[in-house]
PDB file of C-alpha atoms in Angstrom:
ATOM      1  CA  MET A   1     -40.652  57.986  94.604  1.00  0.00           C
ATOM      2  CA  THR A   2     -41.382  61.146  96.450  1.00  0.00           C
ATOM      3  CA  ARG A   3     -38.889  62.571  99.032  1.00  0.00           C
ATOM      4  CA  ALA A   4     -40.701  62.714 102.301  1.00  0.00           C
ATOM      5  CA  SER A   5     -40.583  66.341 104.173  1.00  0.00           C
ATOM      6  CA  ASN A   6     -38.330  65.349 106.948  1.00  0.00           C
ATOM      7  CA  GLY A   7     -35.426  64.629 104.252  1.00  0.00           C
ATOM      8  CA  THR A   8     -36.001  60.783 104.308  1.00  0.00           C
ATOM      9  CA  TYR A   9     -35.852  59.001 100.971  1.00  0.00           C
ATOM     10  CA  ARG A  10     -37.053  55.562 100.805  1.00  0.00           C
ATOM     11  CA  GLY A  11     -36.447  55.088 104.923  1.00  0.00           C
ATOM     12  CA  THR A  12     -32.907  56.902 104.875  1.00  0.00           C
ATOM     13  CA  THR A  13     -31.767  60.292 106.051  1.00  0.00           C
ATOM     14  CA  THR A  14     -29.331  62.603 104.114  1.00  0.00           C
ATOM     15  CA  ASP A  15     -26.886  62.145 106.422  1.00  0.00           C
ATOM     16  CA  GLU A  16     -27.252  58.515 106.756  1.00  0.00           C
ATOM     17  CA  ARG A  17     -27.008  58.286 103.121  1.00  0.00           C
ATOM     18  CA  ARG A  18     -23.997  60.527 102.812  1.00  0.00           C
ATOM     19  CA  GLU A  19     -22.402  58.217 105.131  1.00  0.00           C
ATOM     20  CA  GLN A  20     -22.960  55.142 103.062  1.00  0.00           C
ATOM     21  CA  ARG A  21     -21.652  56.596 100.264  1.00  0.00           C
ATOM     22  CA  ARG A  22     -18.529  57.334 102.332  1.00  0.00           C
ATOM     23  CA  ARG A  23     -18.482  53.745 103.310  1.00  0.00           C
ATOM     24  CA  ARG A  24     -18.662  52.492 100.006  1.00  0.00           C
ATOM     25  CA  LEU A  25     -15.653  54.596  99.139  1.00  0.00           C
ATOM     26  CA  LEU A  26     -13.712  53.777 102.012  1.00  0.00           C
ATOM     27  CA  ASP A  27     -14.119  50.140 101.182  1.00  0.00           C
ATOM     28  CA  ALA A  28     -14.047  50.297  97.947  1.00  0.00           C
ATOM     29  CA  ALA A  29     -10.327  52.303  97.901  1.00  0.00           C
ATOM     30  CA  LEU A  30      -9.554  49.653 100.500  1.00  0.00           C
ATOM     31  CA  ASP A  31     -10.139  46.949  97.652  1.00  0.00           C
ATOM     32  CA  ILE A  32      -8.314  48.927  94.977  1.00  0.00           C
ATOM     33  CA  VAL A  33      -5.093  50.326  97.049  1.00  0.00           C
ATOM     34  CA  GLY A  34      -4.735  47.225  98.886  1.00  0.00           C
ATOM     35  CA  THR A  35      -4.547  44.691  95.419  1.00  0.00           C
ATOM     36  CA  GLN A  36      -3.200  47.142  92.907  1.00  0.00           C
ATOM     37  CA  GLY A  37      -1.667  49.740  94.810  1.00  0.00           C
ATOM     38  CA  LEU A  38      -1.879  53.553  95.626  1.00  0.00           C
ATOM     39  CA  ALA A  39      -0.775  54.397  92.154  1.00  0.00           C
ATOM     40  CA  ALA A  40      -4.234  52.519  90.833  1.00  0.00           C
ATOM     41  CA  LEU A  41      -6.289  54.716  92.768  1.00  0.00           C
ATOM     42  CA  THR A  42      -8.429  57.208  91.058  1.00  0.00           C
ATOM     43  CA  VAL A  43     -11.243  59.580  91.392  1.00  0.00           C
ATOM     44  CA  ARG A  44     -12.888  57.835  88.504  1.00  0.00           C
ATOM     45  CA  GLY A  45     -12.111  53.911  89.366  1.00  0.00           C
ATOM     46  CA  VAL A  46     -12.833  54.163  93.332  1.00  0.00           C
ATOM     47  CA  CYS A  47     -16.179  56.350  92.356  1.00  0.00           C
ATOM     48  CA  GLU A  48     -17.177  53.175  89.981  1.00  0.00           C
ATOM     49  CA  LEU A  49     -16.225  50.366  92.062  1.00  0.00           C
ATOM     50  CA  ALA A  50     -18.097  52.161  95.313  1.00  0.00           C
ATOM     51  CA  LYS A  51     -21.320  52.787  92.602  1.00  0.00           C
ATOM     52  CA  VAL A  52     -21.180  56.724  93.782  1.00  0.00           C
ATOM     53  CA  GLY A  53     -21.102  59.573  91.407  1.00  0.00           C
ATOM     54  CA  PRO A  54     -17.953  61.468  91.187  1.00  0.00           C
ATOM     55  CA  ARG A  55     -19.983  64.384  92.480  1.00  0.00           C
ATOM     56  CA  PHE A  56     -20.273  62.791  95.613  1.00  0.00           C
ATOM     57  CA  PHE A  57     -16.760  61.764  96.098  1.00  0.00           C
ATOM     58  CA  TYR A  58     -16.136  65.242  96.867  1.00  0.00           C
ATOM     59  CA  GLU A  59     -18.867  65.434  99.464  1.00  0.00           C
ATOM     60  CA  SER A  60     -16.567  63.025 101.761  1.00  0.00           C
ATOM     61  CA  PHE A  61     -13.292  63.849 100.696  1.00  0.00           C
ATOM     62  CA  THR A  62     -11.416  66.969  99.409  1.00  0.00           C
ATOM     63  CA  ASP A  63      -8.692  64.715  97.657  1.00  0.00           C
ATOM     64  CA  LEU A  64      -7.540  61.281  96.624  1.00  0.00           C
ATOM     65  CA  ASP A  65      -5.034  61.992  99.532  1.00  0.00           C
ATOM     66  CA  ALA A  66      -7.641  62.552 101.946  1.00  0.00           C
ATOM     67  CA  LEU A  67      -9.398  59.303 101.175  1.00  0.00           C
ATOM     68  CA  ALA A  68      -5.961  57.235 101.205  1.00  0.00           C
ATOM     69  CA  THR A  69      -4.970  58.775 104.508  1.00  0.00           C
ATOM     70  CA  GLU A  70      -8.776  58.419 106.307  1.00  0.00           C
ATOM     71  CA  LEU A  71      -8.242  54.595 104.904  1.00  0.00           C
ATOM     72  CA  LEU A  72      -4.855  54.122 106.585  1.00  0.00           C
ATOM     73  CA  ASP A  73      -6.048  55.633 109.939  1.00  0.00           C
ATOM     74  CA  GLU A  74      -8.812  53.600 109.998  1.00  0.00           C
ATOM     75  CA  VAL A  75      -6.708  50.570 109.615  1.00  0.00           C
ATOM     76  CA  GLN A  76      -4.234  51.438 112.339  1.00  0.00           C
ATOM     77  CA  ASN A  77      -6.677  52.588 114.788  1.00  0.00           C
ATOM     78  CA  GLU A  78      -9.042  49.289 114.466  1.00  0.00           C
ATOM     79  CA  ALA A  79      -5.823  47.730 115.084  1.00  0.00           C
ATOM     80  CA  LEU A  80      -5.010  49.692 118.275  1.00  0.00           C
ATOM     81  CA  ASP A  81      -8.862  49.202 119.568  1.00  0.00           C
ATOM     82  CA  GLN A  82      -8.217  45.447 119.337  1.00  0.00           C
ATOM     83  CA  ALA A  83      -5.182  45.362 120.920  1.00  0.00           C
ATOM     84  CA  ARG A  84      -6.071  47.716 123.973  1.00  0.00           C
ATOM     85  CA  SER A  85      -9.186  45.597 124.325  1.00  0.00           C
ATOM     86  CA  ALA A  86      -7.324  42.337 124.329  1.00  0.00           C
ATOM     87  CA  MET A  87      -4.725  43.494 126.831  1.00  0.00           C
ATOM     88  CA  THR A  88      -7.698  45.447 129.261  1.00  0.00           C
ATOM     89  CA  GLU A  89     -10.241  41.932 128.596  1.00  0.00           C
ATOM     90  CA  THR A  90      -7.476  39.488 129.247  1.00  0.00           C
ATOM     91  CA  GLU A  91      -7.204  38.160 132.785  1.00  0.00           C
ATOM     92  CA  GLY A  92      -3.198  37.199 134.561  1.00  0.00           C
ATOM     93  CA  GLY A  93      -0.287  38.985 134.538  1.00  0.00           C
ATOM     94  CA  PRO A  94       1.736  41.458 132.593  1.00  0.00           C
ATOM     95  CA  GLU A  95       3.385  39.047 130.299  1.00  0.00           C
ATOM     96  CA  GLU A  96      -0.178  37.423 129.717  1.00  0.00           C
ATOM     97  CA  LYS A  97      -1.891  41.269 128.698  1.00  0.00           C
ATOM     98  CA  LEU A  98       1.331  41.922 126.819  1.00  0.00           C
ATOM     99  CA  ARG A  99       1.051  38.551 124.853  1.00  0.00           C
ATOM    100  CA  ALA A 100      -2.635  39.353 124.120  1.00  0.00           C
ATOM    101  CA  GLY A 101      -2.174  42.882 122.791  1.00  0.00           C
ATOM    102  CA  VAL A 102       0.580  41.844 120.509  1.00  0.00           C
ATOM    103  CA  ALA A 103      -1.550  39.128 119.092  1.00  0.00           C
ATOM    104  CA  ALA A 104      -4.544  41.547 118.394  1.00  0.00           C
ATOM    105  CA  LEU A 105      -2.284  44.110 117.093  1.00  0.00           C
ATOM    106  CA  ILE A 106      -0.773  41.916 114.449  1.00  0.00           C
ATOM    107  CA  ILE A 107      -4.256  40.012 113.542  1.00  0.00           C
ATOM    108  CA  GLY A 108      -6.086  43.195 113.341  1.00  0.00           C
ATOM    109  CA  VAL A 109      -3.653  44.678 110.839  1.00  0.00           C
ATOM    110  CA  THR A 110      -2.700  41.274 108.925  1.00  0.00           C
ATOM    111  CA  ASP A 111      -6.048  39.198 108.779  1.00  0.00           C
ATOM    112  CA  ASP A 112      -7.035  40.911 105.370  1.00  0.00           C
ATOM    113  CA  PRO A 113      -4.264  41.297 103.094  1.00  0.00           C
ATOM    114  CA  ARG A 114      -5.395  44.646 101.808  1.00  0.00           C
ATOM    115  CA  ARG A 115      -5.249  45.870 104.924  1.00  0.00           C
ATOM    116  CA  ALA A 116      -1.765  45.002 105.826  1.00  0.00           C
ATOM    117  CA  ASN A 117      -0.986  46.332 102.333  1.00  0.00           C
ATOM    118  CA  ILE A 118      -1.797  49.607 102.834  1.00  0.00           C
ATOM    119  CA  ALA A 119      -0.288  49.851 106.833  1.00  0.00           C
ATOM    120  CA  PHE A 120       3.092  48.659 105.380  1.00  0.00           C
ATOM    121  CA  ALA A 121       4.206  48.730 101.541  1.00  0.00           C
ATOM    122  CA  GLN A 122       1.835  51.128 100.367  1.00  0.00           C
ATOM    123  CA  ALA A 123       2.537  53.476 102.993  1.00  0.00           C
ATOM    124  CA  TYR A 124       6.417  53.739 101.496  1.00  0.00           C
ATOM    125  CA  GLY A 125       4.685  55.483  97.887  1.00  0.00           C
ATOM    126  CA  SER A 126       3.821  57.957  99.729  1.00  0.00           C
ATOM    127  CA  GLU A 127       5.299  60.713 101.757  1.00  0.00           C
ATOM    128  CA  LEU A 128       1.835  61.540 103.469  1.00  0.00           C
ATOM    129  CA  LEU A 129       1.056  58.504 104.031  1.00  0.00           C
ATOM    130  CA  MET A 130       4.410  57.813 105.189  1.00  0.00           C
ATOM    131  CA  ARG A 131       4.032  60.340 108.026  1.00  0.00           C
ATOM    132  CA  ARG A 132       0.753  58.753 108.609  1.00  0.00           C
ATOM    133  CA  ARG A 133       2.251  55.841 109.111  1.00  0.00           C
ATOM    134  CA  PHE A 134       4.913  57.441 111.696  1.00  0.00           C
ATOM    135  CA  GLU A 135       1.838  58.875 113.299  1.00  0.00           C
ATOM    136  CA  GLY A 136       0.208  55.611 113.791  1.00  0.00           C
ATOM    137  CA  MET A 137       3.441  54.170 115.109  1.00  0.00           C
ATOM    138  CA  ARG A 138       3.725  56.879 117.782  1.00  0.00           C
ATOM    139  CA  LYS A 139      -0.030  55.894 118.424  1.00  0.00           C
ATOM    140  CA  VAL A 140       1.233  52.063 119.026  1.00  0.00           C
ATOM    141  CA  ALA A 141       4.227  53.233 121.306  1.00  0.00           C
ATOM    142  CA  GLU A 142       1.799  55.727 123.658  1.00  0.00           C
ATOM    143  CA  LEU A 143      -0.406  52.628 123.749  1.00  0.00           C
ATOM    144  CA  LEU A 144       2.434  50.373 124.864  1.00  0.00           C
ATOM    145  CA  ILE A 145       3.725  53.424 127.596  1.00  0.00           C
ATOM    146  CA  GLU A 146      -0.058  53.377 129.058  1.00  0.00           C
ATOM    147  CA  GLN A 147      -0.283  49.770 129.554  1.00  0.00           C
ATOM    148  CA  THR A 148       3.208  49.134 130.906  1.00  0.00           C
ATOM    149  CA  ARG A 149       2.334  52.121 133.329  1.00  0.00           C
ATOM    150  CA  VAL A 150      -0.538  50.061 134.458  1.00  0.00           C
ATOM    151  CA  LEU A 151       1.058  46.768 134.462  1.00  0.00           C
ATOM    152  CA  LEU A 152       4.092  47.858 136.483  1.00  0.00           C
ATOM    153  CA  ASP A 153       2.384  50.426 138.679  1.00  0.00           C
ATOM    154  CA  ILE A 154       4.761  53.073 137.094  1.00  0.00           C
ATOM    155  CA  PRO A 155       3.373  56.794 138.297  1.00  0.00           C
ATOM    156  CA  GLU A 156       2.393  59.153 135.757  1.00  0.00           C
ATOM    157  CA  GLY A 157       4.996  61.578 134.196  1.00  0.00           C
ATOM    158  CA  GLU A 158       7.742  62.069 131.530  1.00  0.00           C
ATOM    159  CA  ASP A 159       9.734  58.680 131.689  1.00  0.00           C
ATOM    160  CA  THR A 160      13.021  58.225 129.541  1.00  0.00           C
ATOM    161  CA  ALA A 161      13.658  54.629 129.807  1.00  0.00           C
ATOM    162  CA  LEU A 162      10.082  53.890 128.965  1.00  0.00           C
ATOM    163  CA  THR A 163       9.638  56.308 126.241  1.00  0.00           C
ATOM    164  CA  ALA A 164      12.839  54.683 124.723  1.00  0.00           C
ATOM    165  CA  LEU A 165      11.566  51.273 125.285  1.00  0.00           C
ATOM    166  CA  ALA A 166       8.338  51.963 123.494  1.00  0.00           C
ATOM    167  CA  GLN A 167       9.920  53.373 120.359  1.00  0.00           C
ATOM    168  CA  LEU A 168      12.647  50.732 120.040  1.00  0.00           C
ATOM    169  CA  ILE A 169       9.865  48.027 120.645  1.00  0.00           C
ATOM    170  CA  THR A 170       7.265  49.896 117.933  1.00  0.00           C
ATOM    171  CA  GLY A 171      10.153  50.402 115.612  1.00  0.00           C
ATOM    172  CA  GLY A 172      11.545  46.694 115.539  1.00  0.00           C
ATOM    173  CA  ALA A 173       8.102  44.914 115.416  1.00  0.00           C
ATOM    174  CA  ALA A 174       6.808  47.246 112.429  1.00  0.00           C
ATOM    175  CA  GLU A 175      10.023  46.474 110.484  1.00  0.00           C
ATOM    176  CA  LEU A 176       9.896  42.930 111.304  1.00  0.00           C
ATOM    177  CA  ILE A 177       6.421  42.591 110.009  1.00  0.00           C
ATOM    178  CA  LEU A 178       7.426  44.663 106.790  1.00  0.00           C
ATOM    179  CA  VAL A 179       9.763  41.671 106.432  1.00  0.00           C
ATOM    180  CA  TRP A 180       7.511  38.999 107.016  1.00  0.00           C
ATOM    181  CA  LEU A 181       5.006  40.521 104.762  1.00  0.00           C
ATOM    182  CA  ASP A 182       7.869  40.726 101.729  1.00  0.00           C
ATOM    183  CA  GLY A 183       8.710  37.078 102.511  1.00  0.00           C
ATOM    184  CA  GLY A 184      11.658  37.390 103.983  1.00  0.00           C
ATOM    185  CA  LEU A 185      10.855  35.796 107.184  1.00  0.00           C
ATOM    186  CA  LYS A 186       9.442  32.594 106.274  1.00  0.00           C
ATOM    187  CA  VAL A 187       7.068  31.503 109.120  1.00  0.00           C
ATOM    188  CA  GLU A 188       3.891  31.387 109.347  1.00  0.00           C
ATOM    189  CA  ARG A 189       1.348  34.292 111.342  1.00  0.00           C
ATOM    190  CA  PRO A 190       1.347  32.429 114.827  1.00  0.00           C
ATOM    191  CA  VAL A 191       5.357  31.827 114.656  1.00  0.00           C
ATOM    192  CA  LEU A 192       5.656  35.566 113.908  1.00  0.00           C
ATOM    193  CA  ILE A 193       3.427  36.573 116.739  1.00  0.00           C
ATOM    194  CA  GLY A 194       5.139  34.121 119.158  1.00  0.00           C
ATOM    195  CA  ILE A 195       8.082  35.766 118.088  1.00  0.00           C
ATOM    196  CA  LEU A 196       7.135  39.564 118.863  1.00  0.00           C
ATOM    197  CA  ALA A 197       5.335  38.259 122.031  1.00  0.00           C
ATOM    198  CA  ASP A 198       8.493  36.889 123.294  1.00  0.00           C
ATOM    199  CA  TYR A 199      10.408  40.302 122.369  1.00  0.00           C
ATOM    200  CA  VAL A 200       7.759  42.551 123.628  1.00  0.00           C
ATOM    201  CA  VAL A 201       7.770  40.912 126.928  1.00  0.00           C
ATOM    202  CA  ALA A 202      11.635  40.307 127.134  1.00  0.00           C
ATOM    203  CA  MET A 203      12.085  44.181 126.460  1.00  0.00           C
ATOM    204  CA  VAL A 204       9.458  45.105 129.256  1.00  0.00           C
ATOM    205  CA  ASP A 205      11.080  43.073 131.872  1.00  0.00           C
ATOM    206  CA  ARG A 206      14.482  45.087 131.046  1.00  0.00           C
ATOM    207  CA  LEU A 207      12.668  48.195 131.893  1.00  0.00           C
ATOM    208  CA  PRO A 208      13.258  48.663 135.500  1.00  0.00           C
ATOM    209  CA  GLY A 209      16.797  47.882 134.920  1.00  0.00           C
ATOM    210  CA  MET A 210      17.098  50.408 132.244  1.00  0.00           C
ATOM    211  CA  ARG A 211      14.874  53.162 134.725  1.00  0.00           C
ATOM    212  CA  SER A 212      17.333  52.931 136.863  1.00  0.00           C
ATOM    213  CA  ARG A 213      20.111  53.809 135.044  1.00  0.00           C
ATOM    214  CA  LEU A 214      18.302  56.677 133.474  1.00  0.00           C
ATOM    215  CA  PRO A 215      17.229  60.071 135.046  1.00  0.00           C
ATOM    216  CA  GLU A 216      13.209  59.642 135.583  1.00  0.00           C
ATOM    217  CA  THR A 217      12.574  62.847 134.031  1.00  0.00           C
ATOM    218  CA  SER A 218      13.944  64.167 130.465  1.00  0.00           C
ATOM    219  CA  ALA A 219      15.618  67.660 130.194  1.00  0.00           C
ATOM    220  CA  PRO A 220      13.793  70.036 128.423  1.00  0.00           C
ATOM    221  CA  SER A 221      15.598  70.369 124.768  1.00  0.00           C
TER     222      SER A 221
END
C-alpha cells in the first residue's frame, strides 16, 4: 500500500502509529511486570508481547528503567485522578468526600492485581522505582493537603500540622495496603476501604487540635 504524501498509512499518521506502539509497549510491560515481576522485563520479551519491533522500543523509551517508571507513574497518577474526581463530585460534608476519595484511590490501584503488584510489591525490587513510589506517595499527601484545605477552609501557606498529618496518613495507609496485598490482613477489599476511610476521617478530625499545639508556619531549615 502506498504511503500518502501527508504521512498517513492505512488511515493513521506517523504520530498516531508511534503512540499506538508506545501504548502497546506499556500494556505489555504491565502484563509482564504485574504477573512475573520486574526481573522478567526484557526488551525482547516486551517487544514480542507488544508485537513491536525492537528498534521501535527505543523510539519511545531510552531503556527498561524508563519504561518501568513510566508505567508506575501511569498507575499512580490514574488512581490519584480518580480520587480527586471522586472527592470533587461527591455531595455532602468533609467525611463523605474523604471516604469517597479513599475508596476511589484504593480501587484505582488494586482493581487490577497487576497494577497493585507494580505500585507496591515490585517497587521494592528497584531503587529507581522505589524513588518513584515515594514521589507518588508525596503526590497523595499533596492531594490530601489540597482537599483538606478546601474541606476545612484552611488558608494557603505552609502548615506544620497539616503536612505532618498528610504524611502520617499516606505512609500508614500505604503500608497497610501492602500488608493486605501480601495476605497479612485477611479481609475483603470493602472492609479494607472502610478501615482506611475511618482512619483518614479520624486523623483529619484531630487536625484542629494538632494545629493549636504547633506553629502554623514551619521555620526554614
